Coordinates of C-alpha atoms in Angstrom, one line a residue:
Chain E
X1308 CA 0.0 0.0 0.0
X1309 CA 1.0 3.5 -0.9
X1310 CA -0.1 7.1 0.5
X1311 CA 0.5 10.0 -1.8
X1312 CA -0.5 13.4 -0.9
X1313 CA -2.8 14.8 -3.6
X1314 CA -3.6 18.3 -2.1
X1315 CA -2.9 19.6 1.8
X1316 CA -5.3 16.8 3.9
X1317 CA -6.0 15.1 0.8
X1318 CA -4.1 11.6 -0.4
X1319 CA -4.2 8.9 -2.5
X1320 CA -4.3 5.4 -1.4
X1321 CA -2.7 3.2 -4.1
X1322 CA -3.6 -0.9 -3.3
X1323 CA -4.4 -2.8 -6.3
X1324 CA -6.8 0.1 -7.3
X1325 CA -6.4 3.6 -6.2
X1326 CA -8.9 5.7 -4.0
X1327 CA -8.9 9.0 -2.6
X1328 CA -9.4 9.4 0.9
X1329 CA -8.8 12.1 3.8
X1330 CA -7.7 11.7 7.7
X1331 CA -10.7 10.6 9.3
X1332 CA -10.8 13.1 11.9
X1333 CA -13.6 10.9 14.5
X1334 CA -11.6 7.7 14.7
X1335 CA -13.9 4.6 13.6
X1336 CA -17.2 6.1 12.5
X1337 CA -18.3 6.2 8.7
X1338 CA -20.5 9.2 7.6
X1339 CA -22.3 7.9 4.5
X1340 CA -20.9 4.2 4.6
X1341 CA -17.7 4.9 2.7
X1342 CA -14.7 2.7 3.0
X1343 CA -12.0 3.1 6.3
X1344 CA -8.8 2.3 5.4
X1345 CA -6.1 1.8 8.1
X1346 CA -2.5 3.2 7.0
X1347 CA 0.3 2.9 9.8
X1348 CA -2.1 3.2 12.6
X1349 CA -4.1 6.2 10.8
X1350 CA -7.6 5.8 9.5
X1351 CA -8.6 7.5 6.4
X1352 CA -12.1 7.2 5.3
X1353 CA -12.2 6.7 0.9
X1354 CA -13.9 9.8 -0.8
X1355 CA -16.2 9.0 -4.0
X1356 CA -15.1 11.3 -6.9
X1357 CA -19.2 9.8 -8.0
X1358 CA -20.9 11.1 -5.0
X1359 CA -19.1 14.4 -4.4
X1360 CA -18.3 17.0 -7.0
X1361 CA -15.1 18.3 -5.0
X1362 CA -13.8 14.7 -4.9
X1363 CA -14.3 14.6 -8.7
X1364 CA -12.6 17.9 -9.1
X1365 CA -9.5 16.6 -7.5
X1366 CA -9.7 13.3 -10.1
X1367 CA -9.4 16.0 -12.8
X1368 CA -6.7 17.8 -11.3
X1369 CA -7.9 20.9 -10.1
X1370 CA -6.2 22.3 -7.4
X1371 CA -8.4 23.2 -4.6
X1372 CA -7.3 26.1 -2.1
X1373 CA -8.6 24.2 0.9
X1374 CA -5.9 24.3 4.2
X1375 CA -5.8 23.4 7.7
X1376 CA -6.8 26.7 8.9
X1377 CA -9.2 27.6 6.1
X1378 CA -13.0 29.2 6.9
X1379 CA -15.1 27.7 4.4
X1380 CA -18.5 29.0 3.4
X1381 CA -20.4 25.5 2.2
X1382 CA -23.5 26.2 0.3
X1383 CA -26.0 23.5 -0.3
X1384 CA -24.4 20.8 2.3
X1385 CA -27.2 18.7 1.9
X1386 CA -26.7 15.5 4.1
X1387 CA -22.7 16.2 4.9
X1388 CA -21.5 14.0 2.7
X1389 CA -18.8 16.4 0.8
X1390 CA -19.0 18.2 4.1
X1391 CA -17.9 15.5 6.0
X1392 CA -14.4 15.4 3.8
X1393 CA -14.1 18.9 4.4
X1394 CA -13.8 19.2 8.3
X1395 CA -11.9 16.4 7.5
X1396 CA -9.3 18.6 5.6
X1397 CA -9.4 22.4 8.2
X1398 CA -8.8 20.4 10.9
X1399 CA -8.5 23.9 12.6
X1400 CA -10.2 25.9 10.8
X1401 CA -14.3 26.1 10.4
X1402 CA -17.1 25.0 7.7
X1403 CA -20.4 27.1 7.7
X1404 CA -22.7 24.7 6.1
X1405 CA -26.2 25.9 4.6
X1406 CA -28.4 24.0 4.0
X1407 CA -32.2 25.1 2.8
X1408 CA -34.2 21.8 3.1
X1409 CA -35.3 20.3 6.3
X1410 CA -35.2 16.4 5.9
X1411 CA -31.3 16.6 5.1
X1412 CA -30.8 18.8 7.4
X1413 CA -32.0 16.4 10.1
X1414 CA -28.8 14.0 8.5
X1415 CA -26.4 17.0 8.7
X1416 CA -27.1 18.0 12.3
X1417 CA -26.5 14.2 13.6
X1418 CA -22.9 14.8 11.9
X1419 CA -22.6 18.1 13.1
X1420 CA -22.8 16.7 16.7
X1421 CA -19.7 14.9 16.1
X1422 CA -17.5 17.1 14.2
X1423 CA -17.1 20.4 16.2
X1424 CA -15.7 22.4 13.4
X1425 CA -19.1 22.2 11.2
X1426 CA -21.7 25.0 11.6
X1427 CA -25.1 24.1 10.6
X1428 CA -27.5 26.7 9.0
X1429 CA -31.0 25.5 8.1
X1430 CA -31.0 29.1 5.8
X1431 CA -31.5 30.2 2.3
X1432 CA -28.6 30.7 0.4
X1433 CA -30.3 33.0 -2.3
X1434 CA -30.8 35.2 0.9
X1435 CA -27.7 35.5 2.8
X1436 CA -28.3 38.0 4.9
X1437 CA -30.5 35.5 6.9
X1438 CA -27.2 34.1 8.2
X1439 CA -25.1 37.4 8.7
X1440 CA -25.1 37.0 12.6
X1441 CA -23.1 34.1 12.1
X1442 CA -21.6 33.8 9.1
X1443 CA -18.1 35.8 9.3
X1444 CA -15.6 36.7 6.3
X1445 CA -14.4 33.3 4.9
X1446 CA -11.1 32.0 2.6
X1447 CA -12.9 30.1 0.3
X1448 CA -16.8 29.2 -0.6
X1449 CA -17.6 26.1 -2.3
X1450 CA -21.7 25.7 -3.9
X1451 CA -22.8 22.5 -5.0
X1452 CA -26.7 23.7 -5.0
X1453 CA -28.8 22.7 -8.3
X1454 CA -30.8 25.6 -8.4
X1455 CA -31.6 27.8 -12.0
X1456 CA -30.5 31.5 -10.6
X1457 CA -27.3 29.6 -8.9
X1458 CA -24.7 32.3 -10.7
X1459 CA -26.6 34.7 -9.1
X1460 CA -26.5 33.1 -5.5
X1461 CA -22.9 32.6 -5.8
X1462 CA -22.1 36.2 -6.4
X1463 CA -24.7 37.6 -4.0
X1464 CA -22.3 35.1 -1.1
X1465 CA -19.2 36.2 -2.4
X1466 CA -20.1 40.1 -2.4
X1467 CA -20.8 39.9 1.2
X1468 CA -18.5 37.2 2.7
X1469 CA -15.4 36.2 0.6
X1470 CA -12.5 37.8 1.5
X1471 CA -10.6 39.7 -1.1
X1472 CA -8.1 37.3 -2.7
X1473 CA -10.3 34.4 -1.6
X1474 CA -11.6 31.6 -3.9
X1475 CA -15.2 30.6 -5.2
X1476 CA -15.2 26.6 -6.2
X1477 CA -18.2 25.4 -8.0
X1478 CA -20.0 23.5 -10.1
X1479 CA -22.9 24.1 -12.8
X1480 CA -25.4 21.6 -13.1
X1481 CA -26.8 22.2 -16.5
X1482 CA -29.7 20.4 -16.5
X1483 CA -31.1 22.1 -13.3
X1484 CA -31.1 25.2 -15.1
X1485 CA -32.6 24.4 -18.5
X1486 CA -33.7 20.4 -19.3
X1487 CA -33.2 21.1 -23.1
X1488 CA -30.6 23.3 -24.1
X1489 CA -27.5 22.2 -25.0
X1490 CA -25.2 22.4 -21.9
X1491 CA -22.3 23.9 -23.8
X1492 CA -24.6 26.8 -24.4
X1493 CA -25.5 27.0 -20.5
X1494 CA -22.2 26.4 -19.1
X1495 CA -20.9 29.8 -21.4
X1496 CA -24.0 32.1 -20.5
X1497 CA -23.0 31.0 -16.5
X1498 CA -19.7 31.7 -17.1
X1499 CA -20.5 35.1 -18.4
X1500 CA -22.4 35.7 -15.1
X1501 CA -20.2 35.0 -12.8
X1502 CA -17.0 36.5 -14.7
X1503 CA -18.5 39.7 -15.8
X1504 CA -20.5 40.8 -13.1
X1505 CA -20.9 44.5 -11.3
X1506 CA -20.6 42.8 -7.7
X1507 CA -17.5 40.9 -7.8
X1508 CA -14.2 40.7 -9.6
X1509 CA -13.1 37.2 -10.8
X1510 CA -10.0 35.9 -12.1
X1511 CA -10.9 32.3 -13.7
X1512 CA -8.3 29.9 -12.3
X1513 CA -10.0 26.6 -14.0
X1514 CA -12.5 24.6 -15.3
X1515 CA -13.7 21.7 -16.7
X1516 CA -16.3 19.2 -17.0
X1517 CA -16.8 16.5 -14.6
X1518 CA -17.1 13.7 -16.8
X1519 CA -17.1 10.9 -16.7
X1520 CA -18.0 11.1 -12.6
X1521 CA -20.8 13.7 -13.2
X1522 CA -23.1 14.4 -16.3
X1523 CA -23.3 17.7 -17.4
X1524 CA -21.4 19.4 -14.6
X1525 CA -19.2 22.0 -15.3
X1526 CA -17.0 22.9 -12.3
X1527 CA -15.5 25.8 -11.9
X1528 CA -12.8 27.5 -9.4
X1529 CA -12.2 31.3 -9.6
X1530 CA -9.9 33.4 -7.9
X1531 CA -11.7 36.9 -6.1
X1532 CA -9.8 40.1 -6.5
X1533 CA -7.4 41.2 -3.9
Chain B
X69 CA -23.4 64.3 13.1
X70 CA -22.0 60.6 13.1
X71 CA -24.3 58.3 12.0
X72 CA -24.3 54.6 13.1
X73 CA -25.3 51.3 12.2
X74 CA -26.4 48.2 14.1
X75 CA -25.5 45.4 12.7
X76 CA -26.9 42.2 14.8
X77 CA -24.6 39.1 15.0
X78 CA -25.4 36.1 17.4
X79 CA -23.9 37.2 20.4
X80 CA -25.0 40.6 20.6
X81 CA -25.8 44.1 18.3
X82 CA -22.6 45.4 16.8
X83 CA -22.5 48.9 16.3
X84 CA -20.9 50.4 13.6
X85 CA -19.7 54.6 12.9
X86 CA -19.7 55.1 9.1
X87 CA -16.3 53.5 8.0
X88 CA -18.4 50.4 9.7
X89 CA -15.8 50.6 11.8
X90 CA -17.1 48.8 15.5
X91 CA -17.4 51.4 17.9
X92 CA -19.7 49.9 20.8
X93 CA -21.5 46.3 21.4
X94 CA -24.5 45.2 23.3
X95 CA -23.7 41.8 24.2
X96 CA -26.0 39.3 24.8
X97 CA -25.8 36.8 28.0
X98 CA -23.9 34.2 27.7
X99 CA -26.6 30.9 27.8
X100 CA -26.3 28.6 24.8
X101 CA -30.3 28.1 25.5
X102 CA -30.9 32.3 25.5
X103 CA -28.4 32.8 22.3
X104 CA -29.8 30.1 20.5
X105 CA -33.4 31.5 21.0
X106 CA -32.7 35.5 20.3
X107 CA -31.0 33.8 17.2
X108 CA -33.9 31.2 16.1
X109 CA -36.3 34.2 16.1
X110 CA -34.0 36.9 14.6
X111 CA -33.7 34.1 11.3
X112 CA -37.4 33.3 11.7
X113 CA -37.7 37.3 10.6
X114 CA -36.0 36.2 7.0
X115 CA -34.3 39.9 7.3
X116 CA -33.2 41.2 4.7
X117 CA -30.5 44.0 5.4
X118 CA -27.4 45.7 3.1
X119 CA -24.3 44.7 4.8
X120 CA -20.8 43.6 4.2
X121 CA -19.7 40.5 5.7
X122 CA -17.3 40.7 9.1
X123 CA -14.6 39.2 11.0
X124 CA -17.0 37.9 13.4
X125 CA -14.8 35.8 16.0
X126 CA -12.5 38.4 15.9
X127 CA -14.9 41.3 17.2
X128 CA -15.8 39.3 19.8
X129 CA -12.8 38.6 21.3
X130 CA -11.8 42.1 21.4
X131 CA -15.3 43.1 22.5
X132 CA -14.6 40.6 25.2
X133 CA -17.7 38.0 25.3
X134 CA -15.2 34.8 24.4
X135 CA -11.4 35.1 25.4
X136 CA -10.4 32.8 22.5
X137 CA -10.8 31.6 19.4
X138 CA -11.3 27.9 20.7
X139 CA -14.2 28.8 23.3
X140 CA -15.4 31.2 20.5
X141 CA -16.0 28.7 18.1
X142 CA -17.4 26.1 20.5
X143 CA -19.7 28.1 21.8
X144 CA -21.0 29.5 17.9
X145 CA -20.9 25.3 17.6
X146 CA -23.1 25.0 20.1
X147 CA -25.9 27.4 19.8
X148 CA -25.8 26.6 15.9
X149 CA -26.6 23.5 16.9
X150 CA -29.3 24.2 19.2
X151 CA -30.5 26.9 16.9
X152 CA -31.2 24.1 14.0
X153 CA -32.7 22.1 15.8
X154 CA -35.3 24.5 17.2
X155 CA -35.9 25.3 14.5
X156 CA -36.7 22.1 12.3
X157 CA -39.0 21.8 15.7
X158 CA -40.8 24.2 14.7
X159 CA -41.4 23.6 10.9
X160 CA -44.8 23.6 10.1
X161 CA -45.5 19.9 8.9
X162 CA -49.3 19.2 8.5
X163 CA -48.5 18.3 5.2
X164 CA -45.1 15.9 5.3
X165 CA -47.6 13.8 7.0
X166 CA -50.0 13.8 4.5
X167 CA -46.8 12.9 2.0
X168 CA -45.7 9.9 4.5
X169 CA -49.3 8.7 4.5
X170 CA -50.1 8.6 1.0
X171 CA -46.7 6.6 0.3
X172 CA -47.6 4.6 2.6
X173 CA -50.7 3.7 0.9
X174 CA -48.8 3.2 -1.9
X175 CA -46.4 0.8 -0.7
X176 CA -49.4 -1.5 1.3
X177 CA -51.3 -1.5 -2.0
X178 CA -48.1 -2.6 -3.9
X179 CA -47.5 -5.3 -1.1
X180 CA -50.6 -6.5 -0.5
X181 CA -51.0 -7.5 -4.0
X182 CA -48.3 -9.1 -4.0
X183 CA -49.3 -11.1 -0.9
X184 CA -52.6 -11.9 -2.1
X185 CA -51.3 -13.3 -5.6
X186 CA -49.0 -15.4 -3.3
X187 CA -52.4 -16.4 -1.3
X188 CA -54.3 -17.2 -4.2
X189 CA -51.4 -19.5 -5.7
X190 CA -50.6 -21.3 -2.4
X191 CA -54.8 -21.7 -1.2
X192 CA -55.1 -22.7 -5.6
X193 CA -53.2 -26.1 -4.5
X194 CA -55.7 -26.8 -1.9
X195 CA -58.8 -25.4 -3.6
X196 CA -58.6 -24.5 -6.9
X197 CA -62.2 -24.1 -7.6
X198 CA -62.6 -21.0 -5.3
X199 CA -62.7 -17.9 -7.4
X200 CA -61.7 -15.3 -4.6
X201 CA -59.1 -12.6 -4.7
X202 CA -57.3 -10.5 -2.6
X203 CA -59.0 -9.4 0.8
X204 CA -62.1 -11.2 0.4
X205 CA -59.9 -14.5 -0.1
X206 CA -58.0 -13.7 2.5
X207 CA -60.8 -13.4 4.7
X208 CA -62.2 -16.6 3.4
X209 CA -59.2 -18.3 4.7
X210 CA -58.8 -16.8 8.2
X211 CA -62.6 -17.6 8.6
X212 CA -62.6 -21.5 7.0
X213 CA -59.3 -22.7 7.0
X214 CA -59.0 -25.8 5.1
X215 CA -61.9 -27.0 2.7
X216 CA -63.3 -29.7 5.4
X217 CA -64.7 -27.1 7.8
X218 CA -66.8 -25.2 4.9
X219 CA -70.7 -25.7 6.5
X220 CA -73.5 -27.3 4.2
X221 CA -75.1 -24.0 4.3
X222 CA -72.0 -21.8 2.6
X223 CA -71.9 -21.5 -1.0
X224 CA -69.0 -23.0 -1.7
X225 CA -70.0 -26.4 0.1
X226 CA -70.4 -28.4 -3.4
X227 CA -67.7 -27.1 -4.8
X228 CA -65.3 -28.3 -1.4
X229 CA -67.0 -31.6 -2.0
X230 CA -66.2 -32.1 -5.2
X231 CA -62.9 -30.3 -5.2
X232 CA -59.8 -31.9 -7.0
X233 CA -57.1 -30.0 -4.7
X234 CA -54.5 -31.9 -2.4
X235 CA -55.8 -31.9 1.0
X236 CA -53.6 -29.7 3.2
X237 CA -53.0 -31.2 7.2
X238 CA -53.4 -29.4 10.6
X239 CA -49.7 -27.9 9.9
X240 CA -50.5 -26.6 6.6
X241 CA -53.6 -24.6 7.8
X242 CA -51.7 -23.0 10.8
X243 CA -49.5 -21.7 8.5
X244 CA -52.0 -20.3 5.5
X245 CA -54.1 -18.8 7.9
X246 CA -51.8 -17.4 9.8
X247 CA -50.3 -15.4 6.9
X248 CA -54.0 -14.4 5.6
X249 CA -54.7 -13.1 8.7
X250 CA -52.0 -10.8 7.8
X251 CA -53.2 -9.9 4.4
X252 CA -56.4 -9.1 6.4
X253 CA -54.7 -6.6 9.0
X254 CA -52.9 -5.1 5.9
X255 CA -56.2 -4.1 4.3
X256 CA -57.0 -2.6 7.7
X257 CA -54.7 -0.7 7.9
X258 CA -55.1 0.5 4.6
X259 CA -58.5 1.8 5.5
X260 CA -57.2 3.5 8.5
X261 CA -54.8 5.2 6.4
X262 CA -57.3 6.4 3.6
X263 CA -59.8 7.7 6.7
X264 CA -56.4 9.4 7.9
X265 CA -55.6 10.9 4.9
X266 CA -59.2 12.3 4.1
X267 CA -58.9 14.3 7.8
X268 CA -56.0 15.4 7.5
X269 CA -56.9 16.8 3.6
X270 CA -60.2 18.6 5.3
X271 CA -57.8 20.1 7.8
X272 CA -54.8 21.4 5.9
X273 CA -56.4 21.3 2.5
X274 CA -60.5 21.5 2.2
X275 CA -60.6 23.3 -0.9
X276 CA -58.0 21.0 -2.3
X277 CA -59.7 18.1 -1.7
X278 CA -62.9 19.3 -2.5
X279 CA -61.7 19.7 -6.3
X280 CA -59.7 17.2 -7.0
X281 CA -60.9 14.6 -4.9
X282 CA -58.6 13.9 -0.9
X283 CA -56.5 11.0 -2.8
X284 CA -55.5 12.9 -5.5
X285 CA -55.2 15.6 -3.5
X286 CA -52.9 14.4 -1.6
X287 CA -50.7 13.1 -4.2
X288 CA -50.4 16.1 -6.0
X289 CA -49.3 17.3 -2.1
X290 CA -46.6 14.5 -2.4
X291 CA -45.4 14.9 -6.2
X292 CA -44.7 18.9 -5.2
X293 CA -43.3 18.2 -2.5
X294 CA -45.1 20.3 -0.3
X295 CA -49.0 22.4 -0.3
X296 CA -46.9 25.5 -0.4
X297 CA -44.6 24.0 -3.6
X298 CA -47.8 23.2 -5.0
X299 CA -49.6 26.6 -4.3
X300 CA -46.6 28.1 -6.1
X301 CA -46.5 26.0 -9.1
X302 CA -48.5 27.0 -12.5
X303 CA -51.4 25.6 -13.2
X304 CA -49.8 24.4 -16.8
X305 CA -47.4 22.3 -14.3
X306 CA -49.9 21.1 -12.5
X307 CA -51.8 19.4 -15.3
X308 CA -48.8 17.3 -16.1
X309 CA -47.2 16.7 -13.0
X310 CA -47.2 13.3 -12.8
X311 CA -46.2 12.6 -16.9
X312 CA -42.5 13.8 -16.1
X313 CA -41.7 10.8 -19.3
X314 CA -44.0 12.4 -21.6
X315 CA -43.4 16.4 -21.1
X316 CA -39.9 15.8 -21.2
X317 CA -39.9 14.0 -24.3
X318 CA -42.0 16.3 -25.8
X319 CA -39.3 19.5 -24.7
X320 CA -36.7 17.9 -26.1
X321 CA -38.0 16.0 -29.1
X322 CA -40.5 16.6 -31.5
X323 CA -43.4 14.3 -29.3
X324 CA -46.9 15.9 -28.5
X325 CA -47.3 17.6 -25.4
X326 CA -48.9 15.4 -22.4
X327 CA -52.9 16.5 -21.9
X328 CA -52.6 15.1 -18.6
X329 CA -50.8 13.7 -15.8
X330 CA -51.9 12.5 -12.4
X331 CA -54.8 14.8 -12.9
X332 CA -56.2 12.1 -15.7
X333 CA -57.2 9.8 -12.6
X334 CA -59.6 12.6 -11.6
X335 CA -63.0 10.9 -12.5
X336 CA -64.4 14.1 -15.2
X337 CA -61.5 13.5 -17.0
X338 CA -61.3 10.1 -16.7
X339 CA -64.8 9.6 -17.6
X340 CA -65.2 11.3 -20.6
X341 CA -64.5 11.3 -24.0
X342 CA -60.9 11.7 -25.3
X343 CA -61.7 14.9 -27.7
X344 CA -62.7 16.5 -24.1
X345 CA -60.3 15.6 -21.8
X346 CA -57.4 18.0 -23.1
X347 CA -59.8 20.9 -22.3
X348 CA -61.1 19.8 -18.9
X349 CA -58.2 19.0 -17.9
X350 CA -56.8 22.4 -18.1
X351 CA -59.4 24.0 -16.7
X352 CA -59.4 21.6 -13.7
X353 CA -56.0 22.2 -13.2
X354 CA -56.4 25.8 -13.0
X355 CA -59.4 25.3 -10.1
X356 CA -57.0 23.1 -8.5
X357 CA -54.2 25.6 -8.4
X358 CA -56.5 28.3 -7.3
X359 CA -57.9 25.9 -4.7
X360 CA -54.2 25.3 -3.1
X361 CA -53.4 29.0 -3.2
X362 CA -56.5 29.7 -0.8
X363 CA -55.8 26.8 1.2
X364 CA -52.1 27.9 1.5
X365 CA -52.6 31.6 1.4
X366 CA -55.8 32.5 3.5
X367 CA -55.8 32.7 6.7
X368 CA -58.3 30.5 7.5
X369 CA -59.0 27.3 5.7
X370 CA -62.6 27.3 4.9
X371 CA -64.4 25.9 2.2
X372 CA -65.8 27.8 -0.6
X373 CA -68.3 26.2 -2.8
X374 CA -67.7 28.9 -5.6
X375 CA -65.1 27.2 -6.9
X376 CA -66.2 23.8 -7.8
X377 CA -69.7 25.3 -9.1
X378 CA -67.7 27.1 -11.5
X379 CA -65.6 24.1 -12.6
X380 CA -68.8 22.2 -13.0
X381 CA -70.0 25.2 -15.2
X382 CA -67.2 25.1 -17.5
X383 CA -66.8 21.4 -18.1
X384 CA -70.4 21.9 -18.8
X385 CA -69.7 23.8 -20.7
X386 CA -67.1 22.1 -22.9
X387 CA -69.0 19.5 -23.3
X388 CA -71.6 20.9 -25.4
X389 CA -68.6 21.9 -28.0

C-alpha cells in the first residue's frame, strides 16, 4: 500500500486500485458508509469522486485552495456528505454549512454533533443575509446547489462574505437550469455571469467538466480580486 | 453628526460609525439556551439588510464575550446546533404527514398484491375451484381454513365436496391462515390510512380536496413536494405533473405535449370522451391551483363552494362543443 498526498489533507491510497481518501478526523465512525482504510495506525475514510463533485474535481486535477486553517462558506451541504471530507481537511479551521431543506438537514445535524468544526444553518442561500449573525468573512466558498438562478447566488455570497483574494469553487449543473438546451450553451452564459458581473471581480483559475464522474457538470474554481 | 449602524450578529448588536468601523456592542448573556433562542427568532424574521460580511470571531474577542478563538468557536458550535434544531421543531409539517401517509398507501397496496397473488397460488393447491381474490380471499381463509370445515349451508359447500385439490394437514392450515390473517390486518390498515388521509386533507387542505378529490389531492401534495410548492406551481405544471416521461420527451423531441398527468385519474376527466379531456383538464387544473393558493394563502381554511360550481360550469360547458 501506498499514500500519496494529492492536495494539503487530501491523499491517494494506491492498493491494487487507487482511491482518494482524507484523515478521518472521528476515529472509527463512517458518515455515508464509505470505506475506512487503516495506513500505519491512521484511518482515512475513501472519498467517491461519484458522490461528491469536489472529490471529482481533484480526479481532474484541479487544485483546490482548501488548508488546515481555512473558513469555508459550504452552500448547499445537503446531508454532509462532501461536508464531512471537508472538516476532514481544516482540521482547525471552520465550515459554515447551509443547507435550505429540512429532511437533510435532520442527517447534517447528527454529523454536526460529532464534528465540532461544522456549523449548521438551516438558511436560504439566495438570501444571505438570513445568516449574517453568524456567518463571518471566509477563505474560500464552495456551492454545490442545483438551483436555475445559482450564478446569481454565488455572487450575492461572495459580495458579502469572501475575502478579497479568496476563492469561489463550484459547479454548474446544467440540467437544473434548463432540461433542453445544449449544456455547452448554458455552461458559457453561467460563465458570463459569474465572470463579468458589477458585484464581484473574478479571475478564472480553471474549469472543466466533470465527466465521466458527473453528467453535465461543469465545475468551476475562480480566484476573487485582492 | 456621526451616524451609526447596528449590525446584529449572534452574540449581541454590533454597532458600527460610518467607516463600519465597530465602535460599541451590546452583548448578549452568555446561555447557549438564550443565544440560540434570540438567534432562532432573529432568522425566523428572513431579514433582509445591506451589509458587508465581518470578521466575526475576531470582534468578539476584542469586545470581550469569548477570550479565544477555541471557546469562540465552541460556543457559535453549540448554539448553531441548538439553533437548527429548534428550528426544524418548529417547521410547520401538516403536510409531510399527509406525504408519509399517501406513500404509505402506496407501498401496502403494492405489497398486498403481491401477498394476495402469493395467497391465491398457495390456497389454488388446496382449492382451486374457489374464485376469490385478494381481501375477500383472505378473509375466506382466516374464517374457513381448510376445505373440510366449509358448512353445508355456505356456497362454496359443493364445490369443497367435489374439489380436485390436495388436501392440506393441521400444519399446513396453521401456517396459511396465519399469513392471511395478515393480508387481512394489511387491508386494515389501509383503510385506516385512507380515513387518515381524508382528515388530514379537510384540515390542511378542504378546498383542495374538495376539487380534486382527498386521494389525488394528496398526491399532487406528495409529487410537489409540499402544499406551499404546490400553491406556487403554474397551473400548466400542475396538469402534467405526474407525466415527467412524456413532457420531457415532448421538450426535447418533437413528441406531442402530455394533456394530462396525475390529474387524468380525476373521474371528469377520466370519464369522458378523449376529444374533451385536453380541455377539462386544463381547466381543472387551473381550479386546483386556485384551490391550493386559498388553502395555503388565506388565513383561515374554509371551504368555498364557488369554486367547484364554477368548474362544473365550465366542463359543462365544454362538453356541449
Amino acid at each position: 500500500m501506498k499514500l500519496s498526498p494529492v492536495s494539503q489533507g487530501v491523499y491517494k491510497i494506491q492498493n491494487g486500485t487507487s482511491a482518494l481518501v482524507t484523515y478521518n478526523s472521528v476515529k472509527g465512525k463512517n458518515v455515508y458508509g464509505e470505506k475506512l482504510i487503516e495506513f500505519h495506525g491512521d484511518e482515512y475514510r475513501e472519498w467517491n469522486p461519484k458522490r461528491s463533485k469536489v472529490a471529482a474535481m481533484l480526479m481532474k486535477k484541479f487544485k483546490i485552495p482548501l488548508v488546515k486553517s481555512s473558513k469555508v462558506l459550504y452552500l448547499g451541504a445537503s446531508t454532509g456528505t462532501t461536508v464531512s471530507h471537508i472538516s476532514d481537511i481544516v482540521t482547525e479551521g471552520i465550515v459554515y454549512s447551509v443547507e435550505f431543506s429540512p429532511r437533510p438537514m435532520r442527517e447534517l445535524i447528527k454529523l454536526c454533533e460529532m464534528r465540532s468544526n461544522i456549523i449548521p444553518l438551516l438558511a436560504d442561500a439566495s438570501n444571505p443575509s438570513s445568516y449574517s449573525a453568524i456567518v463571518e468573512n471566509v477563505d474560500i466558498i464552495i456551492q454545490d446547489i442545483a438551483q436555475p438562478n445559482q450564478a446569481e447566488i454565488a455572487l450575492l455570497n461572495s459580495d458579502k462574505y469572501l475575502k478579497p483574494g479568496g476563492y469561489l469553487v463550484l459547479s454548474i449543473k446544467a440540467r437544473s437550469i434548463d432540461t433542453v438546451e445544449n449544456p455547452k450553451k448554458i455552461y458559457k452564459s453561467e460563465m458570463n455571469k459569474l465572470l463579468n458581473s458589477s458585484s464581484c471581480c473574478f479571475e478564472l483559475v480553471k474549469k472543466s467538466e466533470l465527466a465521466p464522474y458527473h453528467k453535465d457538470h461543469l465545475a468551476i474554481v475562480a480566484k476573487a480580486e485582492s | 453628526m456621526k451616524e451609526t449602524s447596528k449590525y446584529p450578529s449572534w452574540f449581541g448588536s454590533l454597532l458600527l460609525d460610518e467607516n463600519n468601523e465597530l465602535e460599541d456592542t451590546v452583548l448578549h448573556i452568555k446561555d447557549i439556551q438564550f443565544l440560540a433562542e434570540t438567534l432562532k427568532d432573529y432568522i425566523f424574521t428572513k431579514p433582509k439588510m445591506n451589509f458587508t460580511g465581518r470578521n466575526l470571531s475576531e470582534e468578539a474577542i476584542k469586545c470581550g464575550f469569548v477570550n479565544s478563538k477555541e471557546e469562540y468557536y465552541s460556543l457559535l458550535h453549540q448554539v448553531s446546533v441548538k439553533t437548527v434544531k429548534l428550528q426544524l421543531a418548529e417547521m410547520e409539517q401538516s403536510d409531510l404527514k399527509i406525504i408519509q401517509a399517501i406513500n404509505a398507501l402506496d407501498d401496502i397496496d403494492k405489497s398486498a398484491n403481491e401477498l394476495s397473488e402469493r395467497l391465491a397460488e398457495w390456497y389454488g393447491i388446496h382449492f382451486p375451484e374457489i374464485e376469490l381474490f385478494g381481501d375477500e380471499l383472505a378473509y375466506f381463509i382466516s374464517k374457513h381454513g381448510v376445505r373440510k370445515n366449509i358448512g353445508a349451508n355456505d356456497n362454496y359447500f359443493n364445490l369443497a365436496e367435489s374439489s380436485m385439490g390436495i388436501s392440506f394437514n393441521d400444519e399446513d392450515e396453521d401456517i396459511i391462515t396465519e399469513y392471511s390473517f395478515n393480508i387481512l390486518s394489511l387491508y386494515a390498515t389501509r383503510r385506516k390510512i385512507e380515513l387518515y388521509i381524508h382528515e388530514q386533507m379537510d384540515i390542511v387542505a378542504p378546498n383542495l380536496s374538495n376539487i380534486a378529490g382527498y386521494l389525488l389531492g394528496a398526491r399532487m401534495i406528495s409529487i410537489a413536494g409540499s402544499l406551499e410548492k404546490l400553491a406556487k406551481m403554474p397551473s400548466s405544471t400542475i396538469q402534467v405533473i405526474g407525466a415527467n416521461k412524456a413532457l420531457f420527451k415532448h421538450l426535447r423531441s418533437k413528441a406531442t405535449s402530455p394533456k394530462h398527468g396525475i390529474i387524468f385519474n380525476h373521474p371528469t376527466i377520466k370519464g369522458s370522451s378523449w376529444r374533451h379531456r385536453g380541455k377539462i383538464s386544463r381547466s381543472l387544473a387551473s381550479t386546483v391551483s386556485i384551490a391550493a393558493r386559498v388553502d395555503f394563502y388565506s388565513s383561515e381554511t374554509i371551504l368555498n363552494d364557488d369554486l367547484a360550481q364554477q368548474l362544473e360550469a365550465k366542463i359543462k360547458s365544454i362538453k356541449k362543443l
